[in-house]
C-alpha cells in the first residue's frame, strides 16, 4: 500500500509540474474556435485518456482548463480545440510559431472506453462539445472490431459552427459507423439536416441493454439528449456526460467547480448520469 501511495503521489506531482510546449500549428475551425497542435520541448512522451483535460498557460496572461481533442495514440503531439471567450483563451490562440505555451496535466476522469468494449456506442455532441469526444471517436475507430454498432450524432448552431469539417465528411462516408449531422439554422449552401441534435434520434434505433452513450455539449442540449436516451430505454448508469462547468485550478483547491459532493476538475469532468442525477441541471450546487 505504501508503494502504491508513493507511485500515485509521484504521478500527481508529475502532472502538476508545468512543462513547456512549442506551438506547431493553429487552425481556425470556426469564427471563434481554433485547434492548436503542441509539441513538448523536453521530447518526453505525453499520454492521456480520452475525456481528460490540461491546464494551458499563456505566459504573462494566465491559465485555463482546456479539453484534449487529439489522437490518444499520438504521444509526441498534443492537440487542443479552444473557443475564444476571454483574455487567456485569446492569448493562447494568438501564440504564433515558434511561440511557447505552459502545460500541466492531464487531469480528470476519462470516457469508459474499456468498459464499453463489446457493446454498442452512441456519441452525441453539441457545438464545441465535440472536442473532448473526438479522442474517443479516434480510439473506437482504431479498435473498431472491439465494439458493436457505433452511432454518432452531432449538432451545431450553423454550418459555420461545425468543427472538424473534413473529418465529419470522412466519418459520414464510413460503412462501420452511422453518423448524422444537423444545424439549428442552415444557409443557402447547406443541404443537410436542420434542427437541434435531438431530432436525429428518429434516425436511429438503440438496443438499450447493449448500448453506452457519451454526451458533451451545452447543458440544455445534454438535458434533452438524456431524455431521448431514456426514451430509447437506456438506464442512467449507461449514460456518461462531460460536465466542464466552472473549472479553474484543475486541482480541487479553488472550489469553483464544486458540483454537489464532487469537484468537476478532480472527480470529473466525465460522470455517469446515475452519479449526478440529483444535481444535473441545477446551477448552484
Backbone as JSON, one array per atom type, in Angstrom:
{
  "sequence": "XXXXXXXXXXXXXXXXXXXXXXXXXXXXXXXXXXXXXXXXXXXXXXXXXXXXXXXXXXXXXXXXXXXXXXXXXXXXXXXXXXXXXXXXXXXXXXXXXXXXXXXXXXXXXXXXXXXXXXXXXXXXXXXXXXXXXXXXXXXXXXXXXXXXXXXXXXXXXXXXXXXXXXXXXXXXXXXXXXXXXXXXXXXXXXXXXXXXXXXXXXXXXXXXXXXXXXXXXXXXXXXXXXXXXXXXXXXXXXXXXXXXXXXXXXXXXXXXXXXXXXXXXXXXXXXXXXXXXXXXXXXXX",
  "N": [[0.83, -1.2, 0.0], [2.0, 1.15, 0.75], [3.91, 1.52, -1.25], [2.21, 1.79, -3.44], [0.88, 4.13, -2.78], [3.03, 5.91, -2.86], [3.65, 5.78, -5.58], [1.28, 6.81, -6.73], [1.41, 9.35, -5.65], [3.75, 10.35, -6.83], [2.95, 10.37, -9.48], [0.93, 12.26, -9.34], [2.39, 14.55, -8.68], [3.9, 14.73, -10.99], [2.03, 15.41, -13.04], [1.31, 17.88, -12.16], [3.47, 19.48, -12.48], [4.62, 22.11, -14.45], [5.1, 21.94, -17.91], [6.9, 22.96, -20.84], [5.65, 23.68, -24.05], [5.99, 23.81, -27.57], [4.31, 25.76, -30.07], [3.01, 24.22, -32.76], [1.13, 24.39, -34.8], [-1.73, 26.39, -35.69], [-5.06, 26.14, -36.28], [-7.86, 27.56, -37.74], [-11.07, 26.81, -36.84], [-13.76, 27.63, -36.64], [-15.47, 30.86, -36.67], [-14.76, 31.7, -34.04], [-13.21, 29.72, -32.86], [-10.4, 27.63, -32.42], [-7.9, 25.2, -33.36], [-5.14, 23.99, -31.71], [-1.95, 22.62, -32.17], [0.49, 21.14, -30.26], [3.91, 20.68, -29.2], [6.06, 18.85, -27.08], [8.77, 20.43, -25.46], [10.65, 19.1, -23.97], [10.82, 16.69, -25.15], [9.72, 14.39, -24.12], [7.38, 11.63, -23.96], [3.84, 12.14, -24.19], [1.03, 11.17, -22.49], [-2.45, 10.41, -22.41], [-5.9, 9.94, -21.37], [-8.82, 9.61, -23.32], [-11.13, 12.22, -22.88], [-9.99, 13.55, -20.78], [-8.4, 16.62, -19.52], [-6.18, 19.47, -19.95], [-4.28, 21.97, -18.15], [-3.68, 24.94, -19.59], [-1.22, 27.39, -20.08], [-0.86, 30.71, -20.81], [1.86, 32.58, -21.14], [2.44, 35.2, -18.91], [-0.17, 36.02, -18.98], [-2.26, 34.18, -18.13], [-3.96, 31.14, -16.95], [-5.85, 28.33, -18.17], [-8.36, 25.72, -18.11], [-8.44, 23.24, -20.56], [-9.93, 20.98, -22.78], [-8.56, 17.92, -24.05], [-8.2, 17.2, -27.49], [-7.12, 15.6, -29.4], [-5.5, 12.73, -30.98], [-5.25, 9.93, -28.95], [-3.25, 8.06, -29.31], [-1.14, 9.39, -30.38], [1.82, 10.28, -29.25], [3.64, 12.36, -29.14], [2.67, 14.75, -29.9], [0.36, 17.19, -28.9], [-3.03, 18.03, -28.84], [-5.39, 20.64, -28.81], [-8.63, 22.08, -28.83], [-9.88, 25.27, -28.91], [-12.17, 27.63, -27.76], [-12.47, 31.09, -28.11], [-12.99, 33.01, -25.4], [-12.18, 34.89, -23.62], [-9.46, 36.76, -22.03], [-7.3, 34.93, -21.55], [-7.79, 32.65, -23.25], [-7.82, 34.0, -25.66], [-5.17, 34.88, -25.79], [-3.87, 32.39, -25.9], [-4.62, 31.29, -28.44], [-3.4, 33.04, -30.06], [-0.72, 32.7, -29.93], [2.03, 32.5, -31.81], [3.93, 30.39, -33.99], [7.44, 30.53, -33.57], [6.33, 30.23, -30.88], [5.62, 29.63, -27.34], [3.85, 27.58, -24.96], [2.7, 27.0, -21.64], [2.08, 23.94, -19.9], [0.13, 21.91, -17.81], [-0.77, 18.69, -16.69], [-2.08, 15.43, -17.77], [-5.43, 16.01, -16.47], [-8.24, 14.86, -14.5], [-11.14, 12.65, -15.06], [-11.76, 10.04, -17.53], [-13.51, 8.98, -20.56], [-15.4, 5.9, -20.39], [-13.98, 3.78, -22.0], [-12.85, 1.2, -22.04], [-14.66, -0.27, -20.52], [-16.81, -0.23, -22.23], [-16.29, -1.96, -24.26], [-17.25, -4.46, -26.58], [-19.83, -3.66, -26.59], [-22.6, -1.71, -28.02], [-22.2, 1.69, -29.06], [-23.14, 5.07, -28.61], [-22.42, 8.31, -29.54], [-23.03, 11.61, -28.7], [-22.88, 14.92, -29.59], [-22.68, 18.45, -29.05], [-22.02, 21.49, -30.62], [-18.98, 22.94, -29.57], [-18.63, 20.87, -27.88], [-17.91, 18.6, -29.17], [-15.16, 18.49, -29.17], [-13.88, 17.29, -26.72], [-14.84, 14.77, -27.16], [-13.76, 13.83, -29.5], [-11.19, 12.45, -29.21], [-12.16, 10.02, -28.16], [-13.66, 9.07, -30.29], [-11.62, 8.68, -32.19], [-10.28, 6.6, -30.87], [-12.2, 4.52, -30.73], [-12.65, 4.03, -33.47], [-10.13, 3.12, -34.21], [-10.05, 0.77, -32.86], [-12.08, -0.72, -33.87], [-13.24, -3.31, -34.2], [-13.63, -4.18, -31.66], [-15.89, -3.14, -30.63], [-19.52, -2.85, -30.75], [-22.3, -1.78, -32.67], [-21.92, 1.58, -33.88], [-22.91, 4.74, -33.27], [-23.12, 8.16, -34.21], [-24.0, 11.35, -33.4], [-24.25, 14.73, -34.2], [-24.56, 18.17, -33.57], [-24.76, 21.66, -34.44], [-24.92, 25.28, -34.22], [-24.96, 26.68, -36.7], [-23.91, 26.0, -40.14], [-21.34, 27.16, -40.29], [-20.44, 26.87, -37.72], [-19.71, 24.27, -37.3], [-17.32, 21.93, -36.2], [-14.16, 20.5, -37.28], [-14.56, 19.85, -40.09], [-13.59, 18.38, -42.3], [-13.12, 15.85, -41.2], [-15.68, 15.2, -40.35], [-16.95, 14.78, -42.79], [-15.54, 12.55, -43.64], [-16.21, 10.67, -41.62], [-18.96, 10.43, -42.06], [-18.94, 9.06, -44.41], [-18.1, 6.53, -43.84], [-18.62, 2.98, -43.58], [-18.77, 1.58, -41.28], [-19.84, 2.97, -39.18], [-22.63, 4.93, -38.05], [-23.26, 8.05, -38.89], [-24.67, 11.17, -38.19], [-25.48, 14.51, -38.91], [-26.42, 17.78, -37.97], [-27.78, 21.14, -38.17], [-28.85, 24.04, -36.37], [-29.78, 26.18, -37.81], [-29.73, 26.49, -41.26], [-27.86, 27.52, -44.25], [-27.7, 29.07, -47.52], [-26.14, 27.21, -48.85], [-26.3, 24.88, -47.44], [-27.33, 21.55, -47.35], [-28.05, 19.6, -45.66], [-29.38, 18.09, -42.62], [-31.71, 20.02, -40.68], [-32.27, 21.39, -37.56], [-32.39, 20.81, -33.98], [-29.96, 18.73, -32.23], [-31.19, 16.58, -31.01], [-33.28, 15.9, -32.68], [-32.27, 14.08, -34.39], [-32.47, 11.61, -33.29], [-34.66, 10.21, -34.23], [-33.7, 8.93, -36.39], [-32.4, 6.67, -35.64], [-32.2, 3.46, -33.96], [-31.81, 2.21, -30.86], [-30.29, -0.45, -28.96], [-31.16, -0.9, -25.88], [-30.18, -2.49, -23.76], [-27.66, -3.06, -24.47], [-26.09, -0.88, -24.98], [-23.95, 1.94, -24.63], [-23.78, 5.44, -23.86], [-22.15, 8.45, -24.76], [-21.89, 11.82, -24.0], [-21.61, 15.26, -24.76], [-21.82, 18.77, -24.52], [-23.64, 21.91, -24.6], [-25.37, 22.42, -21.47], [-28.18, 22.44, -21.61], [-28.64, 21.15, -23.99], [-27.57, 18.64, -23.34], [-29.35, 17.87, -21.37], [-31.8, 17.41, -22.78], [-30.9, 15.47, -24.5], [-30.32, 13.36, -22.76], [-32.95, 12.76, -21.98], [-33.96, 11.78, -24.41], [-32.35, 9.52, -24.72], [-33.14, 8.05, -22.51], [-35.79, 7.65, -23.27], [-35.36, 5.84, -25.26], [-34.76, 3.7, -23.77], [-32.34, 3.48, -22.38], [-30.56, 3.12, -19.34], [-29.54, 5.18, -16.52], [-26.98, 4.52, -15.66], [-25.63, 3.88, -17.89], [-25.24, 6.09, -19.32], [-23.03, 8.62, -20.03], [-21.64, 11.77, -19.24], [-19.84, 14.79, -20.02], [-19.04, 17.17, -17.79], [-18.14, 20.16, -17.99], [-18.16, 22.45, -16.34], [-17.38, 25.58, -14.88], [-14.66, 25.08, -14.22], [-11.42, 25.79, -12.87], [-8.85, 25.72, -11.36], [-7.99, 23.08, -11.62], [-7.18, 21.37, -9.65], [-8.82, 20.94, -7.48], [-8.68, 22.89, -5.54], [-9.55, 25.56, -5.55], [-12.31, 25.41, -5.39], [-14.26, 26.32, -7.07], [-15.54, 24.75, -9.01], [-17.26, 23.08, -7.66], [-19.7, 20.56, -7.4], [-22.35, 19.5, -6.14], [-21.46, 16.8, -4.12], [-19.12, 16.54, -5.48], [-16.07, 17.58, -7.17], [-15.7, 19.04, -10.21], [-13.29, 19.27, -11.65], [-11.59, 17.42, -10.52], [-12.95, 15.03, -9.73], [-14.42, 14.63, -12.0], [-13.97, 15.48, -15.48], [-15.83, 13.74, -16.57], [-18.77, 12.08, -15.88], [-21.03, 9.47, -14.83], [-24.52, 9.35, -15.52], [-26.07, 8.4, -13.42], [-24.53, 9.05, -11.27], [-24.76, 11.83, -10.99], [-27.37, 12.59, -11.15], [-29.06, 13.83, -9.24], [-28.15, 16.42, -9.13], [-27.94, 17.42, -11.65], [-28.55, 19.92, -14.04], [-28.96, 21.92, -12.23], [-27.77, 25.04, -11.17], [-26.39, 26.15, -8.93], [-24.94, 24.25, -6.95]],
  "CA": [[0.0, 0.0, 0.0], [2.89, 2.31, 0.82], [4.48, 1.7, -2.59], [1.16, 2.29, -4.31], [0.65, 5.54, -2.43], [4.17, 6.68, -3.36], [3.52, 5.86, -7.03], [0.2, 7.75, -7.03], [1.88, 10.69, -5.29], [4.72, 10.78, -7.84], [2.2, 10.67, -10.69], [0.25, 13.52, -9.11], [3.39, 15.62, -8.78], [4.33, 14.83, -12.39], [1.06, 16.14, -13.86], [1.19, 19.24, -11.67], [4.64, 20.24, -12.9], [4.38, 22.72, -15.75], [6.05, 21.68, -18.99], [6.79, 23.93, -21.93], [5.34, 23.11, -25.35], [6.02, 24.75, -28.69], [3.1, 25.77, -30.89], [3.35, 23.73, -34.1], [0.16, 24.92, -35.77], [-3.01, 26.92, -35.21], [-6.04, 26.02, -37.37], [-9.14, 28.19, -37.43], [-12.16, 25.88, -37.1], [-14.98, 28.44, -36.8], [-15.07, 32.25, -36.44], [-14.19, 31.96, -32.71], [-12.65, 28.48, -32.31], [-9.13, 27.28, -33.07], [-7.26, 23.98, -32.9], [-3.7, 24.15, -31.54], [-1.12, 21.42, -32.04], [1.64, 21.49, -29.43], [4.98, 19.67, -29.14], [6.82, 19.05, -25.83], [10.17, 20.82, -25.65], [11.53, 18.13, -23.31], [10.8, 15.5, -26.01], [9.13, 13.23, -23.43], [6.06, 11.24, -24.43], [2.7, 12.66, -23.44], [-0.05, 10.17, -22.52], [-3.71, 10.82, -21.78], [-7.09, 9.14, -21.61], [-9.86, 10.45, -23.92], [-12.04, 12.83, -21.91], [-9.24, 14.36, -19.82], [-8.08, 17.98, -19.93], [-4.93, 20.07, -19.47], [-4.24, 23.39, -17.81], [-2.79, 25.62, -20.53], [-0.78, 28.67, -19.53], [-0.33, 31.74, -21.71], [2.83, 33.26, -20.28], [2.17, 36.6, -18.63], [-1.61, 36.32, -19.05], [-3.0, 33.34, -17.19], [-4.1, 29.71, -17.19], [-7.24, 27.9, -18.38], [-8.53, 24.29, -18.37], [-8.86, 23.0, -21.94], [-10.02, 19.55, -23.09], [-7.72, 17.35, -25.11], [-9.06, 16.87, -28.62], [-6.35, 14.89, -30.41], [-5.43, 11.27, -31.01], [-4.53, 9.45, -27.76], [-2.1, 7.24, -29.7], [-0.07, 10.28, -30.79], [2.49, 10.54, -27.97], [4.6, 13.47, -29.2], [1.94, 15.96, -30.25], [-0.82, 17.37, -28.05], [-3.98, 18.85, -29.6], [-6.48, 21.25, -28.07], [-9.5, 22.97, -29.58], [-10.13, 26.34, -27.95], [-13.05, 28.74, -28.13], [-12.01, 32.34, -27.51], [-14.04, 33.59, -24.54], [-11.6, 35.84, -22.67], [-8.07, 37.16, -22.26], [-6.38, 33.79, -21.6], [-8.0, 31.88, -24.48], [-7.4, 34.84, -26.78], [-3.71, 34.84, -25.83], [-3.44, 31.04, -26.3], [-4.77, 31.04, -29.88], [-2.59, 34.0, -30.8], [0.71, 32.38, -29.81], [2.46, 32.07, -33.14], [5.17, 29.63, -34.11], [7.83, 29.46, -32.64], [5.97, 30.58, -29.53], [5.54, 28.55, -26.36], [2.73, 27.54, -24.02], [2.92, 26.15, -20.49], [1.04, 22.9, -19.83], [0.07, 20.96, -16.69], [-1.8, 17.7, -16.92], [-3.53, 15.56, -17.89], [-6.25, 15.96, -15.26], [-9.63, 14.44, -14.58], [-11.55, 11.31, -15.46], [-11.97, 9.88, -18.96], [-14.66, 8.17, -21.01], [-15.19, 4.49, -20.01], [-13.83, 3.07, -23.27], [-12.6, -0.23, -21.79], [-15.92, -0.83, -20.04], [-17.79, -0.28, -23.31], [-15.91, -2.92, -25.29], [-18.25, -5.49, -26.8], [-21.16, -3.03, -26.56], [-22.87, -0.63, -28.96], [-21.86, 3.01, -28.51], [-23.65, 6.26, -29.26], [-21.79, 9.57, -29.13], [-23.87, 12.77, -29.04], [-22.11, 16.13, -29.31], [-23.25, 19.73, -29.45], [-21.05, 22.57, -30.74], [-17.59, 22.62, -29.21], [-18.65, 19.63, -27.1], [-17.28, 17.53, -29.95], [-13.71, 18.46, -28.93], [-13.46, 16.24, -25.78], [-15.29, 13.46, -27.63], [-13.0, 13.39, -30.68], [-10.25, 11.37, -28.89], [-12.9, 8.76, -28.0], [-14.0, 8.61, -31.64], [-10.39, 8.12, -32.75], [-9.98, 5.33, -30.21], [-13.18, 3.49, -31.15], [-12.42, 3.68, -34.88], [-8.9, 2.34, -34.3], [-10.31, -0.54, -32.25], [-13.48, -0.87, -34.31], [-13.75, -4.68, -34.03], [-13.87, -4.46, -30.25], [-17.17, -2.52, -30.25], [-20.66, -3.21, -31.59], [-22.72, -0.69, -33.54], [-21.37, 2.87, -33.46], [-23.73, 5.86, -33.73], [-22.55, 9.48, -33.92], [-24.94, 12.45, -33.68], [-23.57, 15.99, -33.92], [-25.31, 19.36, -33.95], [-24.16, 22.98, -34.19], [-25.9, 26.33, -34.5], [-24.99, 26.94, -38.15], [-22.81, 25.28, -40.83], [-20.05, 27.77, -39.95], [-20.06, 26.5, -36.35], [-19.3, 22.86, -37.24], [-15.88, 21.67, -36.06], [-13.52, 19.37, -37.96], [-15.44, 19.57, -41.24], [-13.02, 17.32, -43.13], [-13.33, 14.56, -40.54], [-17.13, 14.92, -40.37], [-17.24, 14.2, -44.1], [-14.97, 11.19, -43.66], [-16.99, 9.8, -40.74], [-20.25, 10.17, -42.7], [-18.76, 8.16, -45.56], [-17.69, 5.21, -43.38], [-19.68, 1.97, -43.52], [-18.77, 0.92, -39.97], [-20.47, 3.83, -38.19], [-23.77, 5.71, -38.54], [-23.02, 9.43, -38.48], [-25.71, 12.12, -38.61], [-25.09, 15.87, -38.54], [-27.51, 18.74, -38.16], [-27.55, 22.51, -37.7], [-30.1, 24.69, -35.95], [-30.22, 27.03, -38.93], [-28.86, 26.29, -42.41], [-27.7, 28.67, -45.14], [-28.07, 28.74, -48.91], [-25.33, 26.09, -49.32], [-26.5, 23.71, -46.58], [-28.33, 20.61, -47.87], [-28.21, 18.54, -44.68], [-30.48, 18.17, -41.64], [-31.89, 21.26, -39.94], [-32.98, 21.12, -36.3], [-31.47, 20.51, -32.88], [-29.35, 17.41, -32.36], [-32.1, 15.52, -30.55], [-34.18, 15.48, -33.78], [-31.61, 12.98, -35.11], [-32.77, 10.32, -32.66], [-35.66, 9.49, -35.02], [-32.98, 8.19, -37.44], [-31.68, 5.51, -35.11], [-32.87, 2.59, -33.0], [-30.79, 1.68, -29.96], [-30.53, -1.64, -28.13], [-30.86, -0.3, -24.57], [-29.45, -3.39, -22.86], [-26.33, -3.32, -25.02], [-25.58, 0.39, -25.51], [-23.46, 3.03, -23.77], [-23.86, 6.75, -24.5], [-21.22, 9.51, -24.35], [-22.57, 13.06, -24.37], [-21.0, 16.53, -24.34], [-22.33, 19.95, -25.2], [-24.3, 22.8, -23.64], [-26.16, 21.61, -20.53], [-29.57, 22.29, -22.07], [-28.59, 20.1, -25.02], [-27.36, 17.34, -22.68], [-30.6, 17.54, -20.66], [-32.77, 16.81, -23.69], [-30.31, 14.24, -25.03], [-30.56, 12.32, -21.75], [-34.37, 12.37, -22.08], [-34.12, 10.93, -25.6], [-31.7, 8.23, -24.44], [-34.05, 7.32, -21.6], [-36.95, 7.23, -24.07], [-34.97, 4.63, -26.02], [-34.6, 2.61, -22.82], [-31.06, 3.43, -21.67], [-30.56, 3.47, -17.92], [-28.59, 6.26, -16.24], [-25.62, 4.02, -15.47], [-25.01, 3.68, -19.21], [-25.15, 7.41, -19.95], [-21.9, 9.38, -19.49], [-21.6, 13.17, -19.68], [-18.69, 15.6, -19.6], [-19.57, 18.38, -17.15], [-16.97, 21.03, -17.91], [-18.62, 23.73, -15.81], [-16.72, 26.36, -13.84], [-13.33, 24.61, -13.8], [-10.49, 26.91, -12.77], [-7.48, 25.4, -10.95], [-7.64, 21.72, -12.02], [-6.61, 20.62, -8.52], [-9.78, 20.91, -6.39], [-8.24, 23.81, -4.49], [-10.3, 26.83, -5.51], [-13.7, 25.12, -5.06], [-15.18, 26.96, -8.01], [-16.31, 23.79, -9.8], [-17.97, 22.12, -6.81], [-20.93, 20.09, -8.04], [-22.81, 18.59, -5.1], [-20.31, 16.27, -3.36], [-17.98, 16.36, -6.39], [-15.38, 18.68, -7.83], [-15.66, 18.63, -11.61], [-11.92, 19.17, -12.17], [-10.87, 16.29, -9.91], [-13.78, 13.82, -9.79], [-14.89, 14.57, -13.38], [-15.27, 16.03, -15.87], [-16.76, 12.72, -17.06], [-19.58, 11.42, -14.84], [-22.21, 8.75, -15.3], [-25.73, 10.09, -15.17], [-26.59, 7.99, -12.11], [-23.73, 9.76, -10.25], [-25.06, 13.26, -10.87], [-28.78, 12.83, -11.46], [-29.7, 14.73, -8.27], [-27.64, 17.79, -9.26], [-27.89, 17.8, -13.05], [-29.48, 20.98, -14.42], [-29.01, 22.95, -11.18], [-26.59, 25.87, -11.33], [-25.67, 26.43, -7.68], [-24.95, 23.08, -6.06]],
  "C": [[0.86, 1.25, 0.0], [3.49, 2.6, -0.55], [3.46, 2.28, -3.54], [0.9, 3.78, -4.06], [1.78, 6.42, -2.95], [4.08, 6.86, -4.87], [2.45, 6.88, -7.4], [0.64, 9.19, -6.75], [2.86, 11.22, -6.34], [4.02, 11.14, -9.14], [1.47, 12.0, -10.56], [1.2, 14.69, -9.26], [3.77, 15.84, -10.24], [3.35, 15.66, -13.21], [0.93, 17.58, -13.4], [2.4, 20.1, -12.0], [4.41, 20.8, -14.29], [5.51, 22.38, -16.72], [5.84, 22.72, -20.09], [6.59, 23.2, -23.26], [5.45, 24.19, -26.41], [4.71, 24.65, -29.48], [3.49, 25.38, -32.31], [2.39, 24.24, -35.16], [-1.07, 25.45, -35.05], [-3.98, 26.91, -36.4], [-7.35, 26.65, -36.93], [-10.27, 27.26, -37.83], [-13.46, 26.61, -37.43], [-14.57, 29.89, -36.53], [-14.44, 32.51, -35.07], [-13.49, 30.76, -32.09], [-11.45, 28.02, -33.13], [-8.61, 25.95, -32.5], [-5.75, 24.17, -32.91], [-3.03, 22.79, -31.44], [0.18, 21.83, -31.37], [2.64, 20.34, -29.39], [5.81, 19.91, -27.89], [8.28, 19.38, -26.11], [11.13, 19.81, -25.01], [11.58, 16.79, -24.05], [10.27, 14.25, -25.31], [7.76, 12.92, -24.02], [4.98, 11.91, -23.56], [1.55, 11.66, -23.6], [-1.3, 10.72, -21.84], [-4.81, 9.83, -22.12], [-8.15, 10.04, -22.24], [-10.87, 10.93, -22.87], [-11.34, 13.71, -20.9], [-8.95, 15.76, -20.36], [-6.71, 18.4, -19.39], [-5.19, 21.49, -18.98], [-3.22, 24.04, -18.74], [-2.49, 27.03, -20.02], [-0.22, 29.56, -20.63], [0.58, 32.62, -20.86], [2.52, 34.75, -20.16], [0.71, 36.98, -18.65], [-2.4, 35.49, -18.05], [-3.17, 31.93, -17.7], [-5.57, 29.34, -17.34], [-7.28, 26.39, -18.6], [-9.11, 24.09, -19.77], [-8.85, 21.5, -22.22], [-9.03, 19.15, -24.17], [-8.61, 16.91, -26.26], [-8.32, 16.09, -29.71], [-6.38, 13.38, -30.25], [-4.64, 10.78, -29.79], [-3.33, 8.58, -28.09], [-0.93, 8.08, -30.19], [0.62, 10.79, -29.53], [3.42, 11.75, -27.98], [3.97, 14.76, -29.7], [0.68, 16.02, -29.38], [-1.75, 18.38, -28.73], [-5.09, 19.35, -28.69], [-7.32, 22.11, -29.01], [-10.07, 23.99, -28.6], [-11.1, 27.36, -28.52], [-12.59, 30.0, -27.39], [-13.17, 32.97, -26.73], [-13.49, 34.62, -23.57], [-10.14, 36.06, -22.97], [-7.13, 35.96, -22.4], [-6.54, 33.0, -22.9], [-7.61, 32.69, -25.7], [-5.88, 34.82, -26.92], [-3.21, 33.48, -26.32], [-3.52, 30.85, -27.81], [-3.95, 32.01, -30.71], [-1.09, 33.82, -30.58], [1.16, 31.8, -31.15], [3.76, 31.28, -33.06], [6.33, 30.59, -34.31], [7.52, 29.81, -31.19], [5.8, 29.37, -28.63], [4.32, 28.72, -25.46], [3.12, 26.64, -22.86], [1.78, 25.15, -20.36], [1.22, 22.08, -18.56], [-1.02, 19.95, -17.0], [-1.22, 16.37, -17.41], [-4.24, 15.41, -16.54], [-7.61, 15.33, -15.57], [-9.86, 13.02, -15.05], [-11.78, 11.27, -16.97], [-13.23, 9.1, -19.27], [-14.39, 6.7, -20.74], [-15.03, 3.57, -21.21], [-13.58, 1.58, -23.09], [-13.89, -0.92, -21.38], [-16.91, -1.05, -21.17], [-17.45, -1.32, -24.37], [-16.91, -4.07, -25.36], [-19.67, -4.95, -26.86], [-21.34, -2.07, -27.73], [-22.56, 0.7, -28.26], [-22.58, 4.09, -29.31], [-22.94, 7.47, -28.66], [-22.67, 10.71, -29.62], [-23.13, 14.03, -28.62], [-22.85, 17.36, -29.79], [-22.17, 20.79, -29.49], [-19.64, 22.14, -30.42], [-17.5, 21.4, -28.3], [-18.08, 18.45, -27.87], [-15.8, 17.39, -29.61], [-13.3, 17.37, -27.93], [-13.93, 14.85, -26.17], [-14.46, 12.94, -28.8], [-11.95, 12.35, -30.34], [-10.94, 10.01, -28.71], [-13.29, 8.19, -29.36], [-12.78, 8.0, -32.31], [-10.14, 6.71, -32.18], [-10.91, 4.22, -30.7], [-12.92, 3.07, -32.59], [-11.14, 2.87, -35.06], [-9.06, 0.93, -33.74], [-11.73, -0.97, -32.63], [-14.04, -2.27, -34.04], [-14.08, -5.01, -32.58], [-15.18, -3.85, -29.74], [-18.27, -3.0, -31.19], [-21.0, -2.06, -32.53], [-22.22, 0.64, -32.98], [-22.2, 3.98, -34.12], [-23.06, 7.18, -33.31], [-23.55, 10.55, -34.36], [-24.26, 13.75, -33.29], [-24.42, 17.15, -34.42], [-24.55, 20.63, -33.62], [-25.2, 24.03, -34.58], [-26.08, 26.56, -35.99], [-23.9, 26.1, -38.82], [-21.44, 25.85, -40.48], [-19.56, 27.39, -38.56], [-19.67, 25.03, -36.22], [-17.79, 22.75, -37.13], [-15.46, 20.54, -37.0], [-14.29, 18.93, -39.22], [-14.9, 18.44, -42.12], [-13.28, 15.95, -42.51], [-14.82, 14.21, -40.5], [-17.5, 14.26, -41.7], [-16.73, 12.76, -44.18], [-15.8, 10.24, -42.82], [-18.34, 9.46, -41.37], [-20.12, 9.15, -43.82], [-18.39, 6.74, -45.12], [-18.88, 4.25, -43.31], [-19.75, 1.3, -42.15], [-19.23, 1.84, -38.84], [-21.63, 4.57, -38.85], [-23.63, 7.13, -38.01], [-24.08, 10.35, -39.06], [-25.35, 13.51, -38.06], [-26.25, 16.81, -38.85], [-27.06, 20.12, -37.7], [-28.89, 23.12, -37.32], [-30.68, 25.54, -37.07], [-29.24, 26.87, -40.08], [-28.62, 27.6, -43.16], [-27.98, 28.2, -46.56], [-27.29, 27.54, -49.46], [-25.61, 24.79, -48.57], [-27.61, 22.82, -47.13], [-28.62, 19.49, -46.88], [-29.4, 18.78, -43.75], [-30.5, 19.55, -40.99], [-32.75, 20.96, -38.72], [-31.95, 20.81, -35.22], [-31.05, 19.04, -32.93], [-30.3, 16.28, -31.93], [-33.09, 15.07, -31.63], [-33.57, 14.31, -34.55], [-31.93, 11.62, -34.51], [-33.82, 9.53, -33.44], [-35.0, 8.67, -36.13], [-32.39, 6.88, -36.94], [-32.58, 4.7, -34.16], [-31.79, 1.92, -32.15], [-31.24, 0.39, -29.29], [-30.18, -1.24, -26.7], [-30.06, -1.18, -23.63], [-27.99, -3.56, -23.28], [-25.64, -2.04, -25.48], [-25.11, 1.31, -24.39], [-23.51, 4.33, -24.56], [-22.83, 7.7, -23.9], [-21.77, 10.82, -24.88], [-21.76, 14.25, -23.9], [-21.53, 17.67, -25.19], [-22.91, 20.9, -24.17], [-25.23, 21.99, -22.73], [-27.6, 21.44, -20.96], [-29.65, 21.22, -23.15], [-28.43, 18.73, -24.37], [-28.62, 16.91, -21.94], [-31.58, 16.84, -21.58], [-32.22, 15.56, -24.37], [-30.51, 13.09, -24.05], [-32.01, 11.84, -21.81], [-34.59, 11.45, -23.28], [-33.5, 9.55, -25.37], [-32.56, 7.39, -23.5], [-35.29, 6.84, -22.35], [-36.65, 5.98, -24.89], [-34.6, 3.49, -25.08], [-33.28, 2.55, -22.09], [-31.24, 3.82, -20.21], [-29.42, 4.45, -17.63], [-27.15, 5.78, -16.05], [-24.9, 3.78, -16.79], [-24.92, 4.99, -19.99], [-24.04, 8.2, -19.27], [-21.86, 10.78, -20.11], [-20.31, 13.83, -19.22], [-19.23, 16.94, -19.1], [-18.44, 19.38, -16.95], [-17.33, 22.41, -17.36], [-17.67, 24.3, -14.75], [-15.34, 25.88, -13.41], [-12.35, 25.78, -13.84], [-9.06, 26.45, -12.48], [-7.04, 24.01, -11.39], [-7.16, 20.84, -10.89], [-7.54, 20.57, -7.3], [-9.41, 21.84, -5.24], [-9.13, 25.04, -4.4], [-11.77, 26.62, -5.17], [-14.71, 25.67, -6.03], [-16.07, 25.96, -8.75], [-17.03, 22.77, -8.94], [-19.35, 21.84, -7.38], [-21.53, 19.03, -7.11], [-21.61, 18.11, -4.31], [-19.04, 16.18, -4.2], [-17.32, 17.69, -6.72], [-15.15, 18.25, -9.27], [-14.24, 18.4, -12.09], [-11.2, 17.93, -11.66], [-11.66, 14.99, -10.03], [-14.33, 13.6, -11.19], [-13.74, 14.87, -14.31], [-16.27, 15.01, -16.36], [-17.44, 12.06, -15.87], [-20.63, 10.54, -15.52], [-23.44, 9.49, -14.79], [-26.26, 9.67, -13.8], [-25.77, 8.6, -10.97], [-24.3, 11.15, -9.96], [-26.53, 13.6, -11.07], [-29.42, 13.86, -10.53], [-29.31, 16.19, -8.49], [-27.72, 18.31, -10.69], [-28.96, 18.85, -13.36], [-29.62, 22.07, -13.38], [-27.71, 23.73, -11.2], [-25.77, 26.01, -10.05], [-25.77, 25.24, -6.75], [-23.56, 22.81, -5.56]]
}
